[in-house]
CSV table of C-alpha atoms in Angstrom, one decimal:
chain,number,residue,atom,x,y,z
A,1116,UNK,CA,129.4,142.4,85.8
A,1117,UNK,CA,125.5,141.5,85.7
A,1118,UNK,CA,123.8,141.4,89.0
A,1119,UNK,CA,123.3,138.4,90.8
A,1120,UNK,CA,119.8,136.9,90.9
A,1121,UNK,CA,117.4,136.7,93.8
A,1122,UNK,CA,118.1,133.8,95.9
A,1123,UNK,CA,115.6,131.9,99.0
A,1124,UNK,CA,119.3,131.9,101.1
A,1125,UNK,CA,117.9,129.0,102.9
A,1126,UNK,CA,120.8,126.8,102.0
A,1127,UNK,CA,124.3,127.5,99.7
A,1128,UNK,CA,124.8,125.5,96.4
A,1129,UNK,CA,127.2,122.8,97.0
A,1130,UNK,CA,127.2,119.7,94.1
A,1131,UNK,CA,126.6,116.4,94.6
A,1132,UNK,CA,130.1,115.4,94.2
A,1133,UNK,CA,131.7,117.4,97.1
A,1134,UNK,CA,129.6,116.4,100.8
A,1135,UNK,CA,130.5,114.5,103.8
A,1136,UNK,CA,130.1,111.1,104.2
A,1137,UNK,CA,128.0,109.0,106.3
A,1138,UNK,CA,125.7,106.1,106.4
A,1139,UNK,CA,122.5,105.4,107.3
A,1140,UNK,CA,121.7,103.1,110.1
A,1141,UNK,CA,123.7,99.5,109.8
A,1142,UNK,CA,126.0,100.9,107.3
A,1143,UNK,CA,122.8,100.9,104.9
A,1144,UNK,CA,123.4,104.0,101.8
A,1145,UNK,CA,120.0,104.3,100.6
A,1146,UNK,CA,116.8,105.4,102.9
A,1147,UNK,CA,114.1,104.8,100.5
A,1148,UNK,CA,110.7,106.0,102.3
A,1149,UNK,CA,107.2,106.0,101.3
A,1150,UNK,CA,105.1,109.4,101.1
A,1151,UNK,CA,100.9,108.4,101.5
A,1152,UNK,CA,99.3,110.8,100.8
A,1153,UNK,CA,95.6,110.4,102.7
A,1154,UNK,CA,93.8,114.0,101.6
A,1155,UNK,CA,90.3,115.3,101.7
A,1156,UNK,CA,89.0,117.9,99.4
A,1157,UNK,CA,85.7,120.5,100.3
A,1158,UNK,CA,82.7,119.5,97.8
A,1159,UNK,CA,81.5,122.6,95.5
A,1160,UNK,CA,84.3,124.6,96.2
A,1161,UNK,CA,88.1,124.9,96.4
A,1162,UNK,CA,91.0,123.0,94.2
A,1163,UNK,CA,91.4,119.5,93.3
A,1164,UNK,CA,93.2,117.4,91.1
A,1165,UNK,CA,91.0,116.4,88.1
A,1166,UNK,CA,90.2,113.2,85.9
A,1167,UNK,CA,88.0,114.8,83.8
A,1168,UNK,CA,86.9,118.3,82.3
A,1169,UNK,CA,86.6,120.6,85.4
A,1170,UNK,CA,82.3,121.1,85.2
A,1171,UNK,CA,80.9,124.5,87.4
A,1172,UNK,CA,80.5,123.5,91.0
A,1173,UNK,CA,79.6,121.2,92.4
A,1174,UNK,CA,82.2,119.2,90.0
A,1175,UNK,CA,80.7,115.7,91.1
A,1176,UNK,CA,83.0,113.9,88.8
A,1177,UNK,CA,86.0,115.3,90.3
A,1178,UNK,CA,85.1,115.5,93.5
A,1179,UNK,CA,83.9,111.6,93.9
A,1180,UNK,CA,86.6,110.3,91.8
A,1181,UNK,CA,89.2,111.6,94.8
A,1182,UNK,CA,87.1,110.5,97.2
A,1183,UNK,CA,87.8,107.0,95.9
A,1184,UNK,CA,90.8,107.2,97.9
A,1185,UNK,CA,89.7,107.7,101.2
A,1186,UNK,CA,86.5,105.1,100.9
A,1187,UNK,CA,88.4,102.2,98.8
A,1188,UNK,CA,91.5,102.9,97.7
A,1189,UNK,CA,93.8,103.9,100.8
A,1190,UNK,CA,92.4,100.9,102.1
A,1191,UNK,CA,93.9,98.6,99.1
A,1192,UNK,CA,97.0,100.6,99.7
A,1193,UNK,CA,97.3,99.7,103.0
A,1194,UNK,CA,96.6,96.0,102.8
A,1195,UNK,CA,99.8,96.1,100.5
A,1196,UNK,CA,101.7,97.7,102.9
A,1197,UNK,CA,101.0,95.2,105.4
A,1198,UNK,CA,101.8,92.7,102.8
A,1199,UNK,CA,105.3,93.3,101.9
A,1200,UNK,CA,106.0,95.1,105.3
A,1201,UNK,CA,106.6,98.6,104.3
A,1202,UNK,CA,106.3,101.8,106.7
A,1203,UNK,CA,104.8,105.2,105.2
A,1204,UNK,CA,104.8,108.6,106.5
A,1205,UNK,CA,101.1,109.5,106.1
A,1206,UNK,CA,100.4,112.9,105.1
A,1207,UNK,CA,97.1,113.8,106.1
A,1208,UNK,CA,94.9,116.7,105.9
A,1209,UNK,CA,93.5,117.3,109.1
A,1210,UNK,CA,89.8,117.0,107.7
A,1211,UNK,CA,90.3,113.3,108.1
A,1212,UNK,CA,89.4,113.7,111.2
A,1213,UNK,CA,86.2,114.9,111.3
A,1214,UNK,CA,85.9,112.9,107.4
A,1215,UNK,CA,86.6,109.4,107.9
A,1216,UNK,CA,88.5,109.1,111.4
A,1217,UNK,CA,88.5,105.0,110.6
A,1218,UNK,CA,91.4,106.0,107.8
A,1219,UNK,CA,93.7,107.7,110.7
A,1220,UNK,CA,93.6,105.3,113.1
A,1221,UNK,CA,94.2,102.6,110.3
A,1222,UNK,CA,97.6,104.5,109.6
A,1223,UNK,CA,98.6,104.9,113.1
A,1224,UNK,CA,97.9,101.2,114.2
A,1225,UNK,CA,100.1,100.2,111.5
A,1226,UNK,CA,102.4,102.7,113.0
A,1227,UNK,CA,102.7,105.0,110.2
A,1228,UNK,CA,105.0,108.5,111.2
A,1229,UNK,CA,101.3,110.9,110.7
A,1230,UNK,CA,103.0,113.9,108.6
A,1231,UNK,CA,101.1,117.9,108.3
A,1232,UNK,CA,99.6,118.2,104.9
A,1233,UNK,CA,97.4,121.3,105.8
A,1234,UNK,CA,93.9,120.8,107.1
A,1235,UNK,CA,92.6,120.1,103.1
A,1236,UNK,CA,94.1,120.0,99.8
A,1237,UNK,CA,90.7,122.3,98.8
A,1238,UNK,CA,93.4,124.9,99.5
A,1239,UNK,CA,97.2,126.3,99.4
A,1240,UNK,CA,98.8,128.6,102.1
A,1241,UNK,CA,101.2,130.4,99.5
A,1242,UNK,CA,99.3,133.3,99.5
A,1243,UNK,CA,98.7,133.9,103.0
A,1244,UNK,CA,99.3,136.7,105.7
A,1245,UNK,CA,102.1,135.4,108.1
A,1246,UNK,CA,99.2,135.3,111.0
A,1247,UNK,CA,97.2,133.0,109.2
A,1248,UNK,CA,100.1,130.9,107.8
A,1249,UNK,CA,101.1,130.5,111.2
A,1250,UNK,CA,98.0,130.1,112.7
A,1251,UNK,CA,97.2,127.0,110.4
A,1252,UNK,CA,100.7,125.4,111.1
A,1253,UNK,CA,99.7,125.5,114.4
A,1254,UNK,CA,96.6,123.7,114.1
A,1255,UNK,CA,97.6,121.1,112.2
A,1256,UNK,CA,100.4,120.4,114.4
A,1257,UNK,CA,97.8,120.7,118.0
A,1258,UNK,CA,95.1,118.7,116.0
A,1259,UNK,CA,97.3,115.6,115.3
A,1260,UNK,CA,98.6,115.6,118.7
A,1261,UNK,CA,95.1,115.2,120.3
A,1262,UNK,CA,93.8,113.2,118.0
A,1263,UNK,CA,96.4,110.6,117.3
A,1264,UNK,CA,98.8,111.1,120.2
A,1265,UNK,CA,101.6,111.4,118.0
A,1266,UNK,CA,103.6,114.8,117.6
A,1267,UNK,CA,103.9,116.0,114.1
A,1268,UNK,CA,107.3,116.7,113.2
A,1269,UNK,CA,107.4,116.9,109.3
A,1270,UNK,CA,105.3,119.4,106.6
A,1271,UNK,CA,104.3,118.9,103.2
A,1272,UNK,CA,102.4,122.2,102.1
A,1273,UNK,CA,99.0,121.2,100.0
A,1274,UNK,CA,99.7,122.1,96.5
A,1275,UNK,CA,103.6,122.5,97.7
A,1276,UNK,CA,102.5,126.1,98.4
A,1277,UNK,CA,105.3,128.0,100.0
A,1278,UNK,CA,105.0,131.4,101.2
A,1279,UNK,CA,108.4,133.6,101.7
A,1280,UNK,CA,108.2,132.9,105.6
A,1281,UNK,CA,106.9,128.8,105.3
A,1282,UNK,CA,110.3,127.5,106.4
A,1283,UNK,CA,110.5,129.7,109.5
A,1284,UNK,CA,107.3,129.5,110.3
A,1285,UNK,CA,107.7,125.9,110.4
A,1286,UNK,CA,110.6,125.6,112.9
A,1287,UNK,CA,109.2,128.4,115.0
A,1288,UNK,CA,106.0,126.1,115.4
A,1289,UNK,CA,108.3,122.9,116.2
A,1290,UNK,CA,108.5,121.6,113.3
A,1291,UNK,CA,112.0,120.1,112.4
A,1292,UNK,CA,111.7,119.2,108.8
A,1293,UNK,CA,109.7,120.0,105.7
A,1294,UNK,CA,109.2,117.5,102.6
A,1295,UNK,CA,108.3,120.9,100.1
A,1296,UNK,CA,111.5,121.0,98.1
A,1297,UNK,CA,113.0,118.3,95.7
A,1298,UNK,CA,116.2,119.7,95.1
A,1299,UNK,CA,118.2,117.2,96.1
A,1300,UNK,CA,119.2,113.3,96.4
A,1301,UNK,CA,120.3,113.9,100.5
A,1302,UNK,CA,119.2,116.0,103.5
A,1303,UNK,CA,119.7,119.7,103.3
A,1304,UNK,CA,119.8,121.5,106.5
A,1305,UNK,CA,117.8,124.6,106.0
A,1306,UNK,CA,118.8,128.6,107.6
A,1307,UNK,CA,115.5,130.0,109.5
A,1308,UNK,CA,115.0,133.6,111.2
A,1309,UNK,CA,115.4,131.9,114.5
A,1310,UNK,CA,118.1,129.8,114.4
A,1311,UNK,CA,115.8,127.0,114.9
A,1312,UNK,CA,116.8,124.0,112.6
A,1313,UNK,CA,114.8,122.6,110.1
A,1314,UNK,CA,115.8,119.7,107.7
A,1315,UNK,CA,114.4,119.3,103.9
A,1316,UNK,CA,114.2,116.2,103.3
A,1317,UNK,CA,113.8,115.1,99.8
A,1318,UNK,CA,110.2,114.6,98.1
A,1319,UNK,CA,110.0,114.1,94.5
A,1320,UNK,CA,108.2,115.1,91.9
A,1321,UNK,CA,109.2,112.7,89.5
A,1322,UNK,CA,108.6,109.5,91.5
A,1323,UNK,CA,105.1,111.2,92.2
A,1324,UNK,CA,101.9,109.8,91.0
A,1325,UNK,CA,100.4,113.1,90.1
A,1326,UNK,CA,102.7,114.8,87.8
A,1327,UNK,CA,103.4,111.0,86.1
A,1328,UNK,CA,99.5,110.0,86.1
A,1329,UNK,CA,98.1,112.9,85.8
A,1330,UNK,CA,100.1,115.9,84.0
A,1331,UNK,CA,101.8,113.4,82.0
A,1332,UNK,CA,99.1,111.1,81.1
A,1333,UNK,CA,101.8,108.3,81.9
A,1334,UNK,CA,100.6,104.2,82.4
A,1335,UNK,CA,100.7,102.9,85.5
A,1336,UNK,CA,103.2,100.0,83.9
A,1337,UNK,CA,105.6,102.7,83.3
A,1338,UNK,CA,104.9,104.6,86.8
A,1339,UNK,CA,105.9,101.2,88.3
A,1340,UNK,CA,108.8,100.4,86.3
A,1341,UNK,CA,109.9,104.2,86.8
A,1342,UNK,CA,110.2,103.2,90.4
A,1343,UNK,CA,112.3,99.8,89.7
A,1344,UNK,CA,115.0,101.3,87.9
A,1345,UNK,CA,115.0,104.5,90.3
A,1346,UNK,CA,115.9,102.0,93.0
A,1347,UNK,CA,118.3,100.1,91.0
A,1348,UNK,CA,120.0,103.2,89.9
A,1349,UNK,CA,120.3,105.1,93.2
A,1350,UNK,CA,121.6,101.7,94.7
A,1351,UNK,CA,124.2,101.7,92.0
A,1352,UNK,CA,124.6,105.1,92.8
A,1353,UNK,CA,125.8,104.3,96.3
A,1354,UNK,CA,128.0,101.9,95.8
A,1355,UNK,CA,130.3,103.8,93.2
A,1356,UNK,CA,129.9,107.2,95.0
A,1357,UNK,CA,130.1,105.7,98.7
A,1358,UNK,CA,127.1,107.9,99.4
A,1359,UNK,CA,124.3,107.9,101.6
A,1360,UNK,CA,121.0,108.6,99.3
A,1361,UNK,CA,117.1,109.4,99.8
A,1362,UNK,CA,114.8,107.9,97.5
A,1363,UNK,CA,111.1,109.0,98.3
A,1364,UNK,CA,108.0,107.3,96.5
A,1365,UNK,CA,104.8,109.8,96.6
A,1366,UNK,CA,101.7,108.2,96.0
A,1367,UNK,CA,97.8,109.1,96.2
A,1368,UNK,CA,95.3,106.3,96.9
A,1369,UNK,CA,92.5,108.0,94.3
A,1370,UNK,CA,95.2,107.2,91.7
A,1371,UNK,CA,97.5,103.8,93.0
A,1372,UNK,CA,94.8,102.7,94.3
A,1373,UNK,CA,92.4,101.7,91.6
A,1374,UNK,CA,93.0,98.2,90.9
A,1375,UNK,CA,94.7,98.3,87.7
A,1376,UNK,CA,97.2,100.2,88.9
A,1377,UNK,CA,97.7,98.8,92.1
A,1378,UNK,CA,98.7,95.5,90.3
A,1379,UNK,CA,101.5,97.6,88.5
A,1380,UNK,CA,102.7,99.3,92.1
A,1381,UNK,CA,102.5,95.7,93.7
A,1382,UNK,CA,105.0,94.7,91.0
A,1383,UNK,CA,107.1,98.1,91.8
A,1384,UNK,CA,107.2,97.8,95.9
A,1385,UNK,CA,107.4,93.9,96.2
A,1386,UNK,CA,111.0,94.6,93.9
A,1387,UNK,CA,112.1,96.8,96.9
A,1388,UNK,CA,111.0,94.8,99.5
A,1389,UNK,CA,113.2,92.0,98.1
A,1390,UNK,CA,115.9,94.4,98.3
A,1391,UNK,CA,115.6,95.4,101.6
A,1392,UNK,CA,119.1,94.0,103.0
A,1393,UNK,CA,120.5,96.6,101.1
A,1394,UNK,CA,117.5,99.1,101.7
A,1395,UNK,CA,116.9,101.3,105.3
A,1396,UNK,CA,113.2,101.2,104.8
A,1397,UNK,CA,112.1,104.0,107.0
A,1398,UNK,CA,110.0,107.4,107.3
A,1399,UNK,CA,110.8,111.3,106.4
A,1400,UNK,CA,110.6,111.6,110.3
A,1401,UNK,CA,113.5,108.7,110.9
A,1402,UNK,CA,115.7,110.5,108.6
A,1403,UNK,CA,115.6,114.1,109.8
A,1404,UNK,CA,116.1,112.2,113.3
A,1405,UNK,CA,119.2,110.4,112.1
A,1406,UNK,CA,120.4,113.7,110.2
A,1407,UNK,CA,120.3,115.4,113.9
A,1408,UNK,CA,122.3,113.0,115.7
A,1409,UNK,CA,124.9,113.2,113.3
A,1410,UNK,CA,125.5,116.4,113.8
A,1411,UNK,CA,127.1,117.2,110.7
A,1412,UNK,CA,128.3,121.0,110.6
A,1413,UNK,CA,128.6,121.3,106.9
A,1414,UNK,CA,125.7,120.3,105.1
């Protein structure tokens, strides 16, 4: 018999087709939840997503076209939100803070759930010493609390950077849910060194701006009509399975938000807002808080 292969052992396969039931709140069977993310990159040094050719540093072209984001198009973003009524979980880097402090405050006037996304996306944790993985997790989580007043319960790694420790070092730190893996339609509760819980929650990949927009050179037409069948599957979804389901939408406001795209994600988020009787629209935060007091054993 060949060996088995090397396994995380965070969670045990189990299909789709063989879970517990349950319901979100009001008997609702799809959370659908908005992921902003609000990010701030070092200039001359450090990654970065790219538009163009990546040029010797300082990469100006790069390095401006993301700061788009933070100086016009989060602000675009957010005037849509406020539009069609729709929550986020923000995940910041805790650069904004000392960056453009306007932007935070924005999100957490509107009452946006403020999610750790590292201190900048100019760098990835992966390959860290558990002391300084630890040490950042930390920060992030102490940095958001004084500056916004708001506890950080959920993680997004920049770059999705994992290290073999990340999920334990996350619930030692208080952190009761991580948005790193996209292995699943529903919450997966998640084993840790300590006991301690901690929920994934699902983040995609495919409903994500930056592998669509950018890796796969895809038009924002099609990015938005990716989302309005995504919704109309999963809610079909639902309804034959009798499952609850987690639809996540990650976006970027250096890419959604230039105007020509915006029009096309308009077009995407007003169709869910018009489904919202059927709909929980909600944050990552709201669902790891419903998975608790469920307390489902096997899951």
């Amino acid at each position: 018999m060949l060996n088995p292969l090397p396994t995380h052992g965070r969670f045990d396969y189990r299909p789709i087709t063989r879970r517990p039931r349950w319901t979100w709140p009001e008997g609702r069977r799809l959370a659908v939840y908005l992921g902003f993310n609000v990010e701030h990159f070092a200039f001359g040094e450090g990654l970065g997503a790219a538009l163009g050719p990546v040029s010797p540093e300082p990469d100006v072209l790069n390095h401006s076209w993301r700061e788009y984001g933070n100086r016009v198009g989060a602000w675009r973003c957010l005037e849509l939100f406020d539009d069609l009524q729709l929550p986020t979980g923000a995940l910041i880097n805790t650069a904004l803070y000392q960056h453009c402090p306007e932007l935070v405050a924005a999100l957490l006037a509107r009452g946006d759930e403020l999610i750790g996304h590292g201190h900048t996306n100019a760098e990835r944790q992966g390959g860290w010493d558990e002391a300084r993985e630890a040490a950042l997790l930390t920060a992030c989580r102490d940095e958001i609390q004084a500056r916004s007043g708001q506890a950080a319960t959920g993680w997004l790694s920049p770059w999705i950077s994992e290290s073999r420790l990340t999920p334990d070092l996350l619930a030692e730190a208080g952190y009761r849910y991580t948005l790193n893996w996209c292995h699943d339609d529903q919450p997966t509760r998640m084993r840790t060194r300590s006991g301690r819980p901690l929920w994934s929650i699902p983040y995609p990949q495919e409903l994500n701006d930056i592998p669509m927009l950018v890796a796969r050179q895809m038009d924002a037409k099609d990015f938005a009509q990716m989302i309005v069948d995504n919704v109309d599957e999963m809610l079909a979804q639902t309804e034959r399975h009798g499952q609850a389901l987690v639809m996540g939408i990650a976006l970027h406001p250096y890419l959604v938000g230039q105007p020509y795209r915006l029009r096309h994600l308009r077009r995407a988020l007003a169709h869910i807002a018009q489904r919202r009787g059927e709909i929980w629209l909600c944050t990552p935060g709201q669902i790891a808080a419903h998975m608790e007091a469920l307390k489902i054993v096997d899951i």
